[in-house]
PDB file of C-alpha atoms and ligand atoms in Angstrom:
ATOM      1  CA  MET A   1       3.043 -62.819  -4.620  1.00 49.00           C
ATOM      2  CA  SER A   2       2.370 -59.804  -2.676  1.00 50.00           C
ATOM      3  CA  HIS A   3       4.980 -57.067  -2.431  1.00 61.00           C
ATOM      4  CA  PRO A   4       5.824 -55.265   0.592  1.00 52.00           C
ATOM      5  CA  ALA A   5       5.163 -51.299   0.231  1.00 61.00           C
ATOM      6  CA  PRO A   6       8.278 -49.438  -0.048  1.00 73.00           C
ATOM      7  CA  HIS A   7       9.400 -47.361   2.267  1.00 89.00           C
ATOM      8  CA  PRO A   8       8.115 -43.844   2.055  1.00 97.00           C
ATOM      9  CA  ARG A   9      10.771 -41.177   0.980  1.00 98.00           C
ATOM     10  CA  LYS A  10      11.881 -39.053   3.938  1.00 98.00           C
ATOM     11  CA  ILE A  11      11.681 -35.026   2.593  1.00 98.00           C
ATOM     12  CA  ILE A  12      11.968 -31.649   4.840  1.00 99.00           C
ATOM     13  CA  ILE A  13       9.865 -28.978   3.712  1.00 99.00           C
ATOM     14  CA  ASP A  14      11.403 -25.894   3.901  1.00 99.00           C
ATOM     15  CA  THR A  15       8.642 -23.055   3.601  1.00 98.00           C
ATOM     16  CA  ASP A  16       7.420 -19.476   4.025  1.00 98.00           C
ATOM     17  CA  PRO A  17       3.526 -19.761   3.732  1.00 98.00           C
ATOM     18  CA  GLY A  18       1.829 -18.599   1.624  1.00 96.00           C
ATOM     19  CA  GLN A  19      -1.488 -19.975   0.182  1.00 97.00           C
ATOM     20  CA  ASP A  20       0.279 -22.349  -2.103  1.00 98.00           C
ATOM     21  CA  ASP A  21       3.100 -23.560   0.278  1.00 98.00           C
ATOM     22  CA  ALA A  22      -0.250 -24.526   2.368  1.00 98.00           C
ATOM     23  CA  VAL A  23      -1.768 -26.714  -0.566  1.00 98.00           C
ATOM     24  CA  ALA A  24       1.904 -27.918  -0.878  1.00 98.00           C
ATOM     25  CA  ILE A  25       2.115 -29.018   2.838  1.00 98.00           C
ATOM     26  CA  LEU A  26      -1.455 -30.764   2.481  1.00 98.00           C
ATOM     27  CA  LEU A  27      -0.501 -32.382  -0.365  1.00 98.00           C
ATOM     28  CA  ALA A  28       2.542 -34.051   1.261  1.00 98.00           C
ATOM     29  CA  LEU A  29       0.553 -34.499   4.237  1.00 98.00           C
ATOM     30  CA  ALA A  30      -1.910 -36.568   2.189  1.00 98.00           C
ATOM     31  CA  SER A  31       0.502 -38.660   0.632  1.00 98.00           C
ATOM     32  CA  PRO A  32       1.813 -41.934   2.240  1.00 98.00           C
ATOM     33  CA  GLU A  33       4.758 -42.085  -0.140  1.00 98.00           C
ATOM     34  CA  LEU A  34       6.088 -39.466   1.927  1.00 98.00           C
ATOM     35  CA  ASP A  35       7.666 -39.613   5.139  1.00 98.00           C
ATOM     36  CA  VAL A  36       7.760 -35.695   6.268  1.00 98.00           C
ATOM     37  CA  LEU A  37      10.363 -35.670   9.222  1.00 98.00           C
ATOM     38  CA  GLY A  38       9.946 -32.233   9.713  1.00 98.00           C
ATOM     39  CA  ILE A  39       9.204 -28.395   8.559  1.00 99.00           C
ATOM     40  CA  THR A  40      11.735 -25.368   8.436  1.00 99.00           C
ATOM     41  CA  VAL A  41      10.358 -22.036   7.973  1.00 98.00           C
ATOM     42  CA  ALA A  42      11.894 -19.089   6.785  1.00 98.00           C
ATOM     43  CA  ALA A  43      10.938 -15.418   6.352  1.00 98.00           C
ATOM     44  CA  GLY A  44       9.682 -14.686   2.810  1.00 98.00           C
ATOM     45  CA  ASN A  45       6.247 -13.951   1.820  1.00 97.00           C
ATOM     46  CA  VAL A  46       5.482 -12.374   5.288  1.00 98.00           C
ATOM     47  CA  PRO A  47       7.841 -12.060   8.410  1.00 98.00           C
ATOM     48  CA  LEU A  48       8.779 -14.893  10.528  1.00 98.00           C
ATOM     49  CA  PRO A  49       6.676 -14.662  12.806  1.00 98.00           C
ATOM     50  CA  LEU A  50       3.640 -14.997  10.715  1.00 98.00           C
ATOM     51  CA  THR A  51       5.260 -17.840   8.509  1.00 98.00           C
ATOM     52  CA  GLN A  52       6.039 -19.894  11.536  1.00 98.00           C
ATOM     53  CA  LYS A  53       2.577 -19.381  12.824  1.00 98.00           C
ATOM     54  CA  ASN A  54       1.146 -20.297   9.356  1.00 98.00           C
ATOM     55  CA  ALA A  55       2.885 -23.396   9.245  1.00 98.00           C
ATOM     56  CA  ARG A  56       1.245 -24.360  12.576  1.00 98.00           C
ATOM     57  CA  VAL A  57      -2.092 -23.636  11.106  1.00 98.00           C
ATOM     58  CA  ILE A  58      -1.908 -25.498   8.193  1.00 98.00           C
ATOM     59  CA  CYS A  59      -0.933 -28.660  10.003  1.00 98.00           C
ATOM     60  CA  GLU A  60      -3.191 -28.662  12.827  1.00 98.00           C
ATOM     61  CA  LEU A  61      -5.521 -28.317   9.556  1.00 98.00           C
ATOM     62  CA  ALA A  62      -4.531 -31.251   8.482  1.00 98.00           C
ATOM     63  CA  GLY A  63      -4.680 -32.927  11.835  1.00 97.00           C
ATOM     64  CA  ARG A  64      -1.021 -33.176  12.323  1.00 98.00           C
ATOM     65  CA  ARG A  65      -0.619 -31.790  15.629  1.00 98.00           C
ATOM     66  CA  ASP A  66       2.390 -33.878  15.927  1.00 98.00           C
ATOM     67  CA  MET A  67       4.549 -32.586  12.812  1.00 98.00           C
ATOM     68  CA  LYS A  68       7.842 -30.894  13.915  1.00 98.00           C
ATOM     69  CA  ILE A  69       7.754 -27.378  12.953  1.00 98.00           C
ATOM     70  CA  PHE A  70      10.982 -25.108  13.381  1.00 98.00           C
ATOM     71  CA  ALA A  71      11.332 -21.200  12.858  1.00 98.00           C
ATOM     72  CA  GLY A  72      14.536 -20.650  11.187  1.00 98.00           C
ATOM     73  CA  CYS A  73      15.956 -17.609   9.498  1.00 98.00           C
ATOM     74  CA  ASP A  74      14.528 -14.322   9.658  1.00 98.00           C
ATOM     75  CA  ALA A  75      16.069 -12.363   7.338  1.00 98.00           C
ATOM     76  CA  PRO A  76      18.334 -12.897   4.436  1.00 98.00           C
ATOM     77  CA  LEU A  77      22.091 -13.506   3.980  1.00 98.00           C
ATOM     78  CA  ALA A  78      22.743 -10.187   2.707  1.00 98.00           C
ATOM     79  CA  GLN A  79      20.149  -7.994   2.055  1.00 97.00           C
ATOM     80  CA  ARG A  80      16.876  -6.846   3.842  1.00 98.00           C
ATOM     81  CA  LEU A  81      14.015  -8.966   3.570  1.00 98.00           C
ATOM     82  CA  VAL A  82      11.660  -8.499   0.761  1.00 97.00           C
ATOM     83  CA  THR A  83       7.793 -10.031   1.287  1.00 97.00           C
ATOM     84  CA  ALA A  84       4.951 -10.315  -0.928  1.00 95.00           C
ATOM     85  CA  GLU A  85       1.780  -8.957   1.043  1.00 95.00           C
ATOM     86  CA  HIS A  86       0.218  -7.912  -2.385  1.00 93.00           C
ATOM     87  CA  VAL A  87      -0.138 -11.541  -3.431  1.00 92.00           C
ATOM     88  CA  HIS A  88      -0.867 -13.463  -0.043  1.00 93.00           C
ATOM     89  CA  GLY A  89      -2.166 -10.702   1.755  1.00 94.00           C
ATOM     90  CA  LYS A  90      -1.746  -9.445   5.341  1.00 96.00           C
ATOM     91  CA  THR A  91      -1.262 -12.750   6.912  1.00 97.00           C
ATOM     92  CA  GLY A  92      -0.046 -14.425   4.395  1.00 96.00           C
ATOM     93  CA  LEU A  93      -2.546 -16.904   4.412  1.00 97.00           C
ATOM     94  CA  ASP A  94      -5.486 -14.905   3.272  1.00 97.00           C
ATOM     95  CA  GLY A  95      -8.648 -16.032   2.176  1.00 96.00           C
ATOM     96  CA  ILE A  96      -9.990 -18.167   4.513  1.00 97.00           C
ATOM     97  CA  ALA A  97     -10.512 -17.498   8.666  1.00 95.00           C
ATOM     98  CA  LEU A  98      -8.909 -20.199  10.553  1.00 96.00           C
ATOM     99  CA  PRO A  99      -8.155 -20.775  14.160  1.00 95.00           C
ATOM    100  CA  ASP A 100      -4.970 -19.538  15.599  1.00 96.00           C
ATOM    101  CA  PRO A 101      -2.930 -22.564  16.457  1.00 98.00           C
ATOM    102  CA  THR A 102      -1.939 -24.162  19.713  1.00 97.00           C
ATOM    103  CA  MET A 103       0.501 -26.433  18.995  1.00 98.00           C
ATOM    104  CA  PRO A 104       3.436 -25.304  19.869  1.00 98.00           C
ATOM    105  CA  LEU A 105       7.257 -24.592  17.353  1.00 98.00           C
ATOM    106  CA  SER A 106       9.538 -27.455  18.209  1.00 98.00           C
ATOM    107  CA  PRO A 107      12.633 -26.118  20.229  1.00 98.00           C
ATOM    108  CA  GLY A 108      15.721 -25.231  18.511  1.00 98.00           C
ATOM    109  CA  HIS A 109      16.626 -23.379  15.211  1.00 98.00           C
ATOM    110  CA  ALA A 110      15.700 -24.837  11.983  1.00 99.00           C
ATOM    111  CA  VAL A 111      19.238 -24.850  10.771  1.00 99.00           C
ATOM    112  CA  ASP A 112      20.400 -27.183  13.275  1.00 98.00           C
ATOM    113  CA  PHE A 113      17.573 -29.216  12.535  1.00 99.00           C
ATOM    114  CA  LEU A 114      18.484 -29.642   9.016  1.00 99.00           C
ATOM    115  CA  ILE A 115      22.340 -30.377  10.194  1.00 99.00           C
ATOM    116  CA  ASP A 116      21.243 -32.553  12.816  1.00 98.00           C
ATOM    117  CA  THR A 117      18.987 -34.792  10.977  1.00 98.00           C
ATOM    118  CA  LEU A 118      21.336 -35.122   7.696  1.00 98.00           C
ATOM    119  CA  ARG A 119      23.839 -36.008   9.920  1.00 98.00           C
ATOM    120  CA  ARG A 120      21.792 -38.518  11.804  1.00 98.00           C
ATOM    121  CA  GLU A 121      19.951 -40.276   8.583  1.00 98.00           C
ATOM    122  CA  PRO A 122      21.744 -42.683   6.136  1.00 98.00           C
ATOM    123  CA  ALA A 123      23.199 -40.685   3.174  1.00 98.00           C
ATOM    124  CA  GLY A 124      21.181 -40.368   0.043  1.00 98.00           C
ATOM    125  CA  SER A 125      18.186 -41.046   2.522  1.00 98.00           C
ATOM    126  CA  VAL A 126      16.353 -37.262   2.694  1.00 98.00           C
ATOM    127  CA  THR A 127      15.131 -34.821   0.346  1.00 98.00           C
ATOM    128  CA  LEU A 128      14.921 -31.063   0.540  1.00 99.00           C
ATOM    129  CA  CYS A 129      11.884 -29.394  -0.264  1.00 99.00           C
ATOM    130  CA  PRO A 130      12.222 -25.604  -0.103  1.00 99.00           C
ATOM    131  CA  LEU A 131       9.132 -23.672  -1.512  1.00 98.00           C
ATOM    132  CA  GLY A 132      10.626 -19.983  -0.253  1.00 98.00           C
ATOM    133  CA  PRO A 133      13.791 -18.220  -0.422  1.00 98.00           C
ATOM    134  CA  LEU A 134      16.579 -20.629   0.443  1.00 99.00           C
ATOM    135  CA  THR A 135      18.057 -18.824   3.225  1.00 99.00           C
ATOM    136  CA  ASN A 136      17.680 -21.818   5.641  1.00 99.00           C
ATOM    137  CA  ILE A 137      19.156 -24.571   3.461  1.00 99.00           C
ATOM    138  CA  ALA A 138      21.856 -22.035   2.014  1.00 99.00           C
ATOM    139  CA  THR A 139      22.653 -21.332   5.946  1.00 99.00           C
ATOM    140  CA  ALA A 140      23.222 -24.995   7.015  1.00 99.00           C
ATOM    141  CA  LEU A 141      25.302 -25.578   4.132  1.00 98.00           C
ATOM    142  CA  ALA A 142      27.720 -22.857   4.964  1.00 98.00           C
ATOM    143  CA  LYS A 143      27.610 -23.728   8.773  1.00 98.00           C
ATOM    144  CA  ALA A 144      27.688 -27.575   8.122  1.00 98.00           C
ATOM    145  CA  PRO A 145      29.588 -28.357   4.448  1.00 98.00           C
ATOM    146  CA  ASP A 146      29.332 -32.216   5.514  1.00 98.00           C
ATOM    147  CA  ILE A 147      25.977 -32.800   5.154  1.00 98.00           C
ATOM    148  CA  ALA A 148      26.167 -31.495   1.143  1.00 98.00           C
ATOM    149  CA  PRO A 149      26.713 -35.143   0.164  1.00 98.00           C
ATOM    150  CA  LYS A 150      24.543 -36.309   2.427  1.00 98.00           C
ATOM    151  CA  ILE A 151      21.174 -34.644   0.745  1.00 98.00           C
ATOM    152  CA  ALA A 152      19.893 -36.808  -1.381  1.00 98.00           C
ATOM    153  CA  GLU A 153      18.147 -34.231  -3.614  1.00 98.00           C
ATOM    154  CA  ILE A 154      17.243 -30.604  -3.639  1.00 99.00           C
ATOM    155  CA  VAL A 155      13.930 -30.400  -5.088  1.00 99.00           C
ATOM    156  CA  LEU A 156      12.734 -26.466  -5.350  1.00 99.00           C
ATOM    157  CA  MET A 157      10.378 -23.945  -6.144  1.00 98.00           C
ATOM    158  CA  GLY A 158      12.333 -20.925  -7.893  1.00 98.00           C
ATOM    159  CA  GLY A 159      13.590 -19.127 -10.687  1.00 98.00           C
ATOM    160  CA  ALA A 160      12.106 -18.424 -14.189  1.00 98.00           C
ATOM    161  CA  TYR A 161      13.653 -18.665 -17.471  1.00 96.00           C
ATOM    162  CA  PHE A 162      11.481 -17.884 -20.868  1.00 96.00           C
ATOM    163  CA  GLU A 163       9.009 -16.766 -18.251  1.00 94.00           C
ATOM    164  CA  VAL A 164      10.925 -14.106 -16.817  1.00 90.00           C
ATOM    165  CA  GLY A 165      10.448 -12.487 -13.535  1.00 95.00           C
ATOM    166  CA  ASN A 166       7.375 -12.157 -11.370  1.00 95.00           C
ATOM    167  CA  ILE A 167       8.627  -9.406  -8.354  1.00 97.00           C
ATOM    168  CA  THR A 168      11.338  -8.060 -11.089  1.00 97.00           C
ATOM    169  CA  PRO A 169      11.234  -8.242 -14.643  1.00 97.00           C
ATOM    170  CA  ALA A 170      14.176 -10.647 -14.600  1.00 98.00           C
ATOM    171  CA  ALA A 171      13.919 -12.511 -11.039  1.00 98.00           C
ATOM    172  CA  GLU A 172      11.661 -14.816  -9.576  1.00 98.00           C
ATOM    173  CA  PHE A 173      10.481 -14.541  -5.772  1.00 98.00           C
ATOM    174  CA  ASN A 174      12.233 -16.985  -3.907  1.00 98.00           C
ATOM    175  CA  ILE A 175      15.798 -16.218  -5.741  1.00 98.00           C
ATOM    176  CA  TYR A 176      15.254 -12.459  -5.608  1.00 98.00           C
ATOM    177  CA  VAL A 177      14.352 -12.670  -1.955  1.00 98.00           C
ATOM    178  CA  ASP A 178      17.736 -13.750  -1.275  1.00 98.00           C
ATOM    179  CA  PRO A 179      19.723 -14.494  -4.266  1.00 98.00           C
ATOM    180  CA  GLU A 180      23.354 -15.245  -2.172  1.00 98.00           C
ATOM    181  CA  ALA A 181      21.102 -18.250  -0.714  1.00 99.00           C
ATOM    182  CA  ALA A 182      20.201 -19.296  -3.973  1.00 99.00           C
ATOM    183  CA  ASP A 183      23.827 -18.893  -5.167  1.00 98.00           C
ATOM    184  CA  ILE A 184      25.219 -21.256  -2.257  1.00 98.00           C
ATOM    185  CA  VAL A 185      22.553 -23.770  -3.184  1.00 99.00           C
ATOM    186  CA  PHE A 186      23.266 -24.152  -7.081  1.00 98.00           C
ATOM    187  CA  ARG A 187      27.320 -24.309  -6.448  1.00 98.00           C
ATOM    188  CA  SER A 188      26.771 -26.772  -3.507  1.00 98.00           C
ATOM    189  CA  GLY A 189      27.076 -29.718  -5.948  1.00 98.00           C
ATOM    190  CA  VAL A 190      23.929 -31.464  -4.672  1.00 98.00           C
ATOM    191  CA  PRO A 191      21.339 -32.923  -7.142  1.00 98.00           C
ATOM    192  CA  ILE A 192      18.768 -30.336  -7.595  1.00 98.00           C
ATOM    193  CA  VAL A 193      15.578 -30.106  -9.645  1.00 99.00           C
ATOM    194  CA  VAL A 194      13.996 -26.829 -10.141  1.00 98.00           C
ATOM    195  CA  LEU A 195      10.439 -26.183 -10.492  1.00 98.00           C
ATOM    196  CA  PRO A 196      10.582 -22.261 -12.081  1.00 98.00           C
ATOM    197  CA  LEU A 197       7.790 -20.287 -13.035  1.00 98.00           C
ATOM    198  CA  ASP A 198       8.296 -22.008 -16.353  1.00 98.00           C
ATOM    199  CA  VAL A 199       6.303 -24.828 -15.389  1.00 98.00           C
ATOM    200  CA  THR A 200       4.330 -23.093 -12.181  1.00 97.00           C
ATOM    201  CA  HIS A 201       2.408 -20.959 -14.572  1.00 95.00           C
ATOM    202  CA  LYS A 202       1.056 -23.948 -16.323  1.00 96.00           C
ATOM    203  CA  ALA A 203      -0.405 -25.373 -13.145  1.00 97.00           C
ATOM    204  CA  LEU A 204      -3.352 -22.992 -13.215  1.00 94.00           C
ATOM    205  CA  THR A 205      -6.133 -23.710 -11.336  1.00 95.00           C
ATOM    206  CA  SER A 206      -9.667 -23.765 -13.197  1.00 94.00           C
ATOM    207  CA  ARG A 207     -13.063 -22.397 -11.935  1.00 93.00           C
ATOM    208  CA  GLU A 208     -14.079 -25.826 -12.211  1.00 95.00           C
ATOM    209  CA  TRP A 209     -11.263 -27.584 -10.301  1.00 97.00           C
ATOM    210  CA  VAL A 210     -11.763 -24.492  -6.969  1.00 96.00           C
ATOM    211  CA  GLU A 211     -15.480 -25.764  -7.076  1.00 96.00           C
ATOM    212  CA  ARG A 212     -14.657 -29.373  -6.769  1.00 97.00           C
ATOM    213  CA  MET A 213     -12.263 -28.522  -3.916  1.00 97.00           C
ATOM    214  CA  ARG A 214     -15.060 -26.787  -1.967  1.00 97.00           C
ATOM    215  CA  GLY A 215     -17.255 -29.505  -3.031  1.00 97.00           C
ATOM    216  CA  LEU A 216     -15.136 -31.837  -1.099  1.00 97.00           C
ATOM    217  CA  GLY A 217     -16.936 -30.793   2.140  1.00 96.00           C
ATOM    218  CA  THR A 218     -14.206 -30.620   3.920  1.00 97.00           C
ATOM    219  CA  GLU A 219     -12.167 -28.267   6.389  1.00 97.00           C
ATOM    220  CA  ALA A 220      -9.157 -29.079   3.887  1.00 98.00           C
ATOM    221  CA  GLY A 221     -10.990 -28.815   0.727  1.00 98.00           C
ATOM    222  CA  ARG A 222     -12.934 -25.054   1.754  1.00 98.00           C
ATOM    223  CA  ALA A 223      -9.462 -23.748   2.743  1.00 98.00           C
ATOM    224  CA  VAL A 224      -7.770 -25.019  -0.614  1.00 98.00           C
ATOM    225  CA  ALA A 225     -10.849 -23.373  -2.686  1.00 97.00           C
ATOM    226  CA  SER A 226     -10.580 -20.375  -0.076  1.00 97.00           C
ATOM    227  CA  TRP A 227      -6.767 -19.984  -0.550  1.00 96.00           C
ATOM    228  CA  THR A 228      -6.874 -20.337  -4.418  1.00 94.00           C
ATOM    229  CA  ASP A 229      -9.728 -17.684  -5.014  1.00 92.00           C
ATOM    230  CA  PHE A 230      -7.604 -15.366  -2.887  1.00 92.00           C
ATOM    231  CA  PHE A 231      -4.056 -15.796  -4.840  1.00 85.00           C
ATOM    232  CA  GLU A 232      -6.274 -16.090  -8.217  1.00 84.00           C
ATOM    233  CA  ARG A 233      -7.205 -12.130  -7.823  1.00 79.00           C
ATOM    234  CA  TYR A 234      -3.754 -11.544  -8.129  1.00 77.00           C
ATOM    235  CA  ASP A 235      -2.275 -13.686 -10.833  1.00 75.00           C
ATOM    236  CA  THR A 236      -5.454 -12.524 -13.080  1.00 78.00           C
ATOM    237  CA  ALA A 237      -5.099  -8.923 -12.372  1.00 77.00           C
ATOM    238  CA  LYS A 238      -1.306  -9.209 -13.422  1.00 75.00           C
ATOM    239  CA  TYR A 239      -1.379 -11.672 -16.517  1.00 77.00           C
ATOM    240  CA  GLY A 240      -4.624 -11.271 -17.517  1.00 76.00           C
ATOM    241  CA  SER A 241      -5.229 -15.351 -17.006  1.00 73.00           C
ATOM    242  CA  LEU A 242      -7.907 -17.219 -15.478  1.00 78.00           C
ATOM    243  CA  GLY A 243      -6.638 -19.525 -12.412  1.00 88.00           C
ATOM    244  CA  ALA A 244      -4.083 -19.366 -10.001  1.00 90.00           C
ATOM    245  CA  PRO A 245      -0.351 -20.418 -10.503  1.00 94.00           C
ATOM    246  CA  LEU A 246      -0.196 -23.577  -7.590  1.00 97.00           C
ATOM    247  CA  HIS A 247       3.826 -23.062  -7.644  1.00 98.00           C
ATOM    248  CA  ASP A 248       5.015 -24.897  -4.554  1.00 98.00           C
ATOM    249  CA  PRO A 249       2.474 -27.900  -5.147  1.00 98.00           C
ATOM    250  CA  CYS A 250       4.522 -28.698  -7.897  1.00 98.00           C
ATOM    251  CA  VAL A 251       7.806 -29.677  -5.875  1.00 99.00           C
ATOM    252  CA  ILE A 252       5.479 -32.115  -4.156  1.00 98.00           C
ATOM    253  CA  ALA A 253       3.637 -33.321  -7.255  1.00 98.00           C
ATOM    254  CA  TYR A 254       7.169 -34.467  -8.598  1.00 98.00           C
ATOM    255  CA  LEU A 255       8.487 -36.099  -5.609  1.00 98.00           C
ATOM    256  CA  LEU A 256       5.189 -38.022  -6.408  1.00 98.00           C
ATOM    257  CA  GLN A 257       4.834 -38.532  -9.948  1.00 98.00           C
ATOM    258  CA  PRO A 258       7.908 -37.320 -11.794  1.00 98.00           C
ATOM    259  CA  ASP A 259       6.657 -38.501 -15.184  1.00 98.00           C
ATOM    260  CA  LEU A 260       4.105 -35.624 -15.020  1.00 98.00           C
ATOM    261  CA  PHE A 261       7.086 -33.183 -16.005  1.00 98.00           C
ATOM    262  CA  THR A 262       9.435 -32.687 -18.209  1.00 98.00           C
ATOM    263  CA  GLY A 263      12.910 -30.757 -18.159  1.00 98.00           C
ATOM    264  CA  ARG A 264      17.117 -30.364 -19.443  1.00 98.00           C
ATOM    265  CA  GLN A 265      20.039 -31.061 -17.000  1.00 98.00           C
ATOM    266  CA  ILE A 266      21.584 -27.800 -17.593  1.00 98.00           C
ATOM    267  CA  HIS A 267      23.857 -25.447 -15.860  1.00 98.00           C
ATOM    268  CA  VAL A 268      21.962 -22.501 -13.708  1.00 98.00           C
ATOM    269  CA  ALA A 269      23.944 -19.586 -12.402  1.00 98.00           C
ATOM    270  CA  ILE A 270      22.542 -17.144 -10.103  1.00 98.00           C
ATOM    271  CA  GLU A 271      22.817 -13.355 -11.171  1.00 98.00           C
ATOM    272  CA  LEU A 272      24.316 -11.785  -8.186  1.00 98.00           C
ATOM    273  CA  GLU A 273      25.261  -7.954  -9.378  1.00 96.00           C
ATOM    274  CA  GLY A 274      23.251  -7.155 -12.296  1.00 94.00           C
ATOM    275  CA  ARG A 275      21.821  -3.925 -11.802  1.00 96.00           C
ATOM    276  CA  HIS A 276      18.344  -4.758 -13.573  1.00 97.00           C
ATOM    277  CA  THR A 277      18.525  -8.631 -12.995  1.00 98.00           C
ATOM    278  CA  ARG A 278      19.992  -9.562  -9.359  1.00 98.00           C
ATOM    279  CA  GLY A 279      18.549 -12.203  -8.439  1.00 98.00           C
ATOM    280  CA  MET A 280      18.007 -13.812 -11.663  1.00 98.00           C
ATOM    281  CA  THR A 281      18.430 -17.885 -12.484  1.00 98.00           C
ATOM    282  CA  VAL A 282      20.637 -17.680 -15.952  1.00 98.00           C
ATOM    283  CA  ALA A 283      19.486 -20.954 -17.029  1.00 98.00           C
ATOM    284  CA  ASP A 284      21.810 -22.444 -19.520  1.00 98.00           C
ATOM    285  CA  TRP A 285      18.698 -24.075 -21.412  1.00 97.00           C
ATOM    286  CA  TRP A 286      20.228 -24.053 -25.100  1.00 95.00           C
ATOM    287  CA  ARG A 287      23.760 -25.435 -23.656  1.00 94.00           C
ATOM    288  CA  VAL A 288      25.500 -22.343 -24.968  1.00 97.00           C
ATOM    289  CA  THR A 289      28.323 -22.680 -22.330  1.00 96.00           C
ATOM    290  CA  GLU A 290      30.754 -24.764 -20.872  1.00 94.00           C
ATOM    291  CA  GLY A 291      29.023 -24.646 -17.640  1.00 95.00           C
ATOM    292  CA  ALA A 292      28.605 -28.042 -16.043  1.00 97.00           C
ATOM    293  CA  PRO A 293      25.138 -29.134 -15.642  1.00 98.00           C
ATOM    294  CA  ASN A 294      23.955 -28.776 -11.982  1.00 98.00           C
ATOM    295  CA  ALA A 295      19.986 -28.591 -11.912  1.00 98.00           C
ATOM    296  CA  PHE A 296      17.464 -30.349 -13.963  1.00 98.00           C
ATOM    297  CA  PHE A 297      15.268 -27.218 -14.745  1.00 98.00           C
ATOM    298  CA  ILE A 298      11.527 -28.429 -15.516  1.00 98.00           C
ATOM    299  CA  GLY A 299       9.274 -26.370 -18.101  1.00 97.00           C
ATOM    300  CA  GLY A 300       6.437 -28.932 -18.674  1.00 98.00           C
ATOM    301  CA  VAL A 301       3.717 -30.359 -16.490  1.00 98.00           C
ATOM    302  CA  LYS A 302       0.850 -32.622 -17.914  1.00 98.00           C
ATOM    303  CA  ARG A 303      -1.389 -29.997 -16.238  1.00 98.00           C
ATOM    304  CA  ASP A 304      -4.852 -32.315 -15.855  1.00 98.00           C
ATOM    305  CA  ALA A 305      -2.981 -34.977 -14.195  1.00 98.00           C
ATOM    306  CA  PHE A 306      -1.241 -32.867 -12.228  1.00 98.00           C
ATOM    307  CA  PHE A 307      -4.697 -31.637 -10.722  1.00 98.00           C
ATOM    308  CA  ASP A 308      -6.164 -35.252 -10.935  1.00 98.00           C
ATOM    309  CA  LEU A 309      -3.439 -35.858  -8.273  1.00 98.00           C
ATOM    310  CA  LEU A 310      -4.296 -32.840  -5.866  1.00 98.00           C
ATOM    311  CA  THR A 311      -8.576 -33.485  -6.086  1.00 97.00           C
ATOM    312  CA  GLU A 312      -7.573 -37.322  -5.240  1.00 98.00           C
ATOM    313  CA  ARG A 313      -5.110 -36.426  -2.291  1.00 98.00           C
ATOM    314  CA  ILE A 314      -6.706 -33.222  -0.678  1.00 98.00           C
ATOM    315  CA  ALA A 315      -9.605 -35.411  -0.750  1.00 98.00           C
ATOM    316  CA  ARG A 316      -7.877 -37.974   1.722  1.00 98.00           C
ATOM    317  CA  LEU A 317      -7.496 -35.523   4.514  1.00 96.00           C
TER     318      LEU A 317
HETATM  319  C1  LIG B 401       6.738 -18.330  -5.492  1.00 55.33           C
HETATM  320  O1  LIG B 401       7.066 -16.899  -4.705  1.00 55.33           O
HETATM  321  C2  LIG B 401       6.221 -17.197  -3.350  1.00 55.33           C
HETATM  322  O2  LIG B 401       5.222 -16.223  -3.532  1.00 55.33           O
HETATM  323  C3  LIG B 401       4.898 -18.388  -3.581  1.00 55.33           C
HETATM  324  O3  LIG B 401       4.903 -18.976  -2.786  1.00 55.33           O
HETATM  325  C4  LIG B 401       5.865 -19.102  -4.158  1.00 55.33           C
HETATM  326  O4  LIG B 401       6.750 -19.950  -3.647  1.00 55.33           O
HETATM  327  C5  LIG B 401       6.387 -17.822  -6.544  1.00 55.33           C
HETATM  328  O5  LIG B 401       7.486 -17.074  -7.400  1.00 55.33           O
HETATM  329 CA1  LIG B 402       6.386 -20.489  -1.604  1.00 55.33          CA
END
């Protein structure tokens, strides 16, 4: 007996591309299990005019000129924008020269798209996938609190605990850029899955994998190889490890194959005041407080299977 194909899972990707955001977006667009309703863009790795342009470059590369891409917030809720050109280069997508995009942005603000979509779609049917600072998501939750119970899940890349910080000794970049936004999201009551540095620093590219990407002989394969090469030089210099951590693709891989990952349901608080620790994700991994669990905090990944999944999917583009 043949079974009908299950409906693809509806997602909205919220992003600030970024080379690893780009690989995550390609992975999602290559995966029939996912129905990407739209891509909302925020300022983060580089300012908004560049992140929204990069999102369009990536979709055109994937042959998806039809994708809805919305520009969103250009600054964090309560502080000035911190960017990461030292990691991602001047354009945010350094590593390979790609044509300027010709597809337009969708009209309207990313926050309104998030609100309208969540109000329109059946409750529990849309998953949000933030790959950058949480400004757009928090603004939508603050403006329209009625959407919170309608969100199926928020699966995000951000934070760190045992691995501590990458932008300060205590804080991970996405959370550090907009701690007030992260605080709103983590206190929203929406089910949250966190892919922190604790796991993404285990998802390190190997030379062999990068050359496999290049060897695909496709534009997407060449781009992934060149982006990760660019990204790697920073992490190698900083951590002394070989390979680039594919942070954001972990979010999409989790949606596709959650059994590749292990974690714990725990309480996570966002530090807003610490003199040295602002933006830290204070994760109660050992459950030493009464804090009610609000997040599934991931710590482990089956690395080889993760890269096999990426290879198989990127090869489809
Ligand atoms: C996160 O920060 C960005 O630089 C990456 O794209 C990733 O989302 C890692 O800390
Ligand atoms: Ca990112």
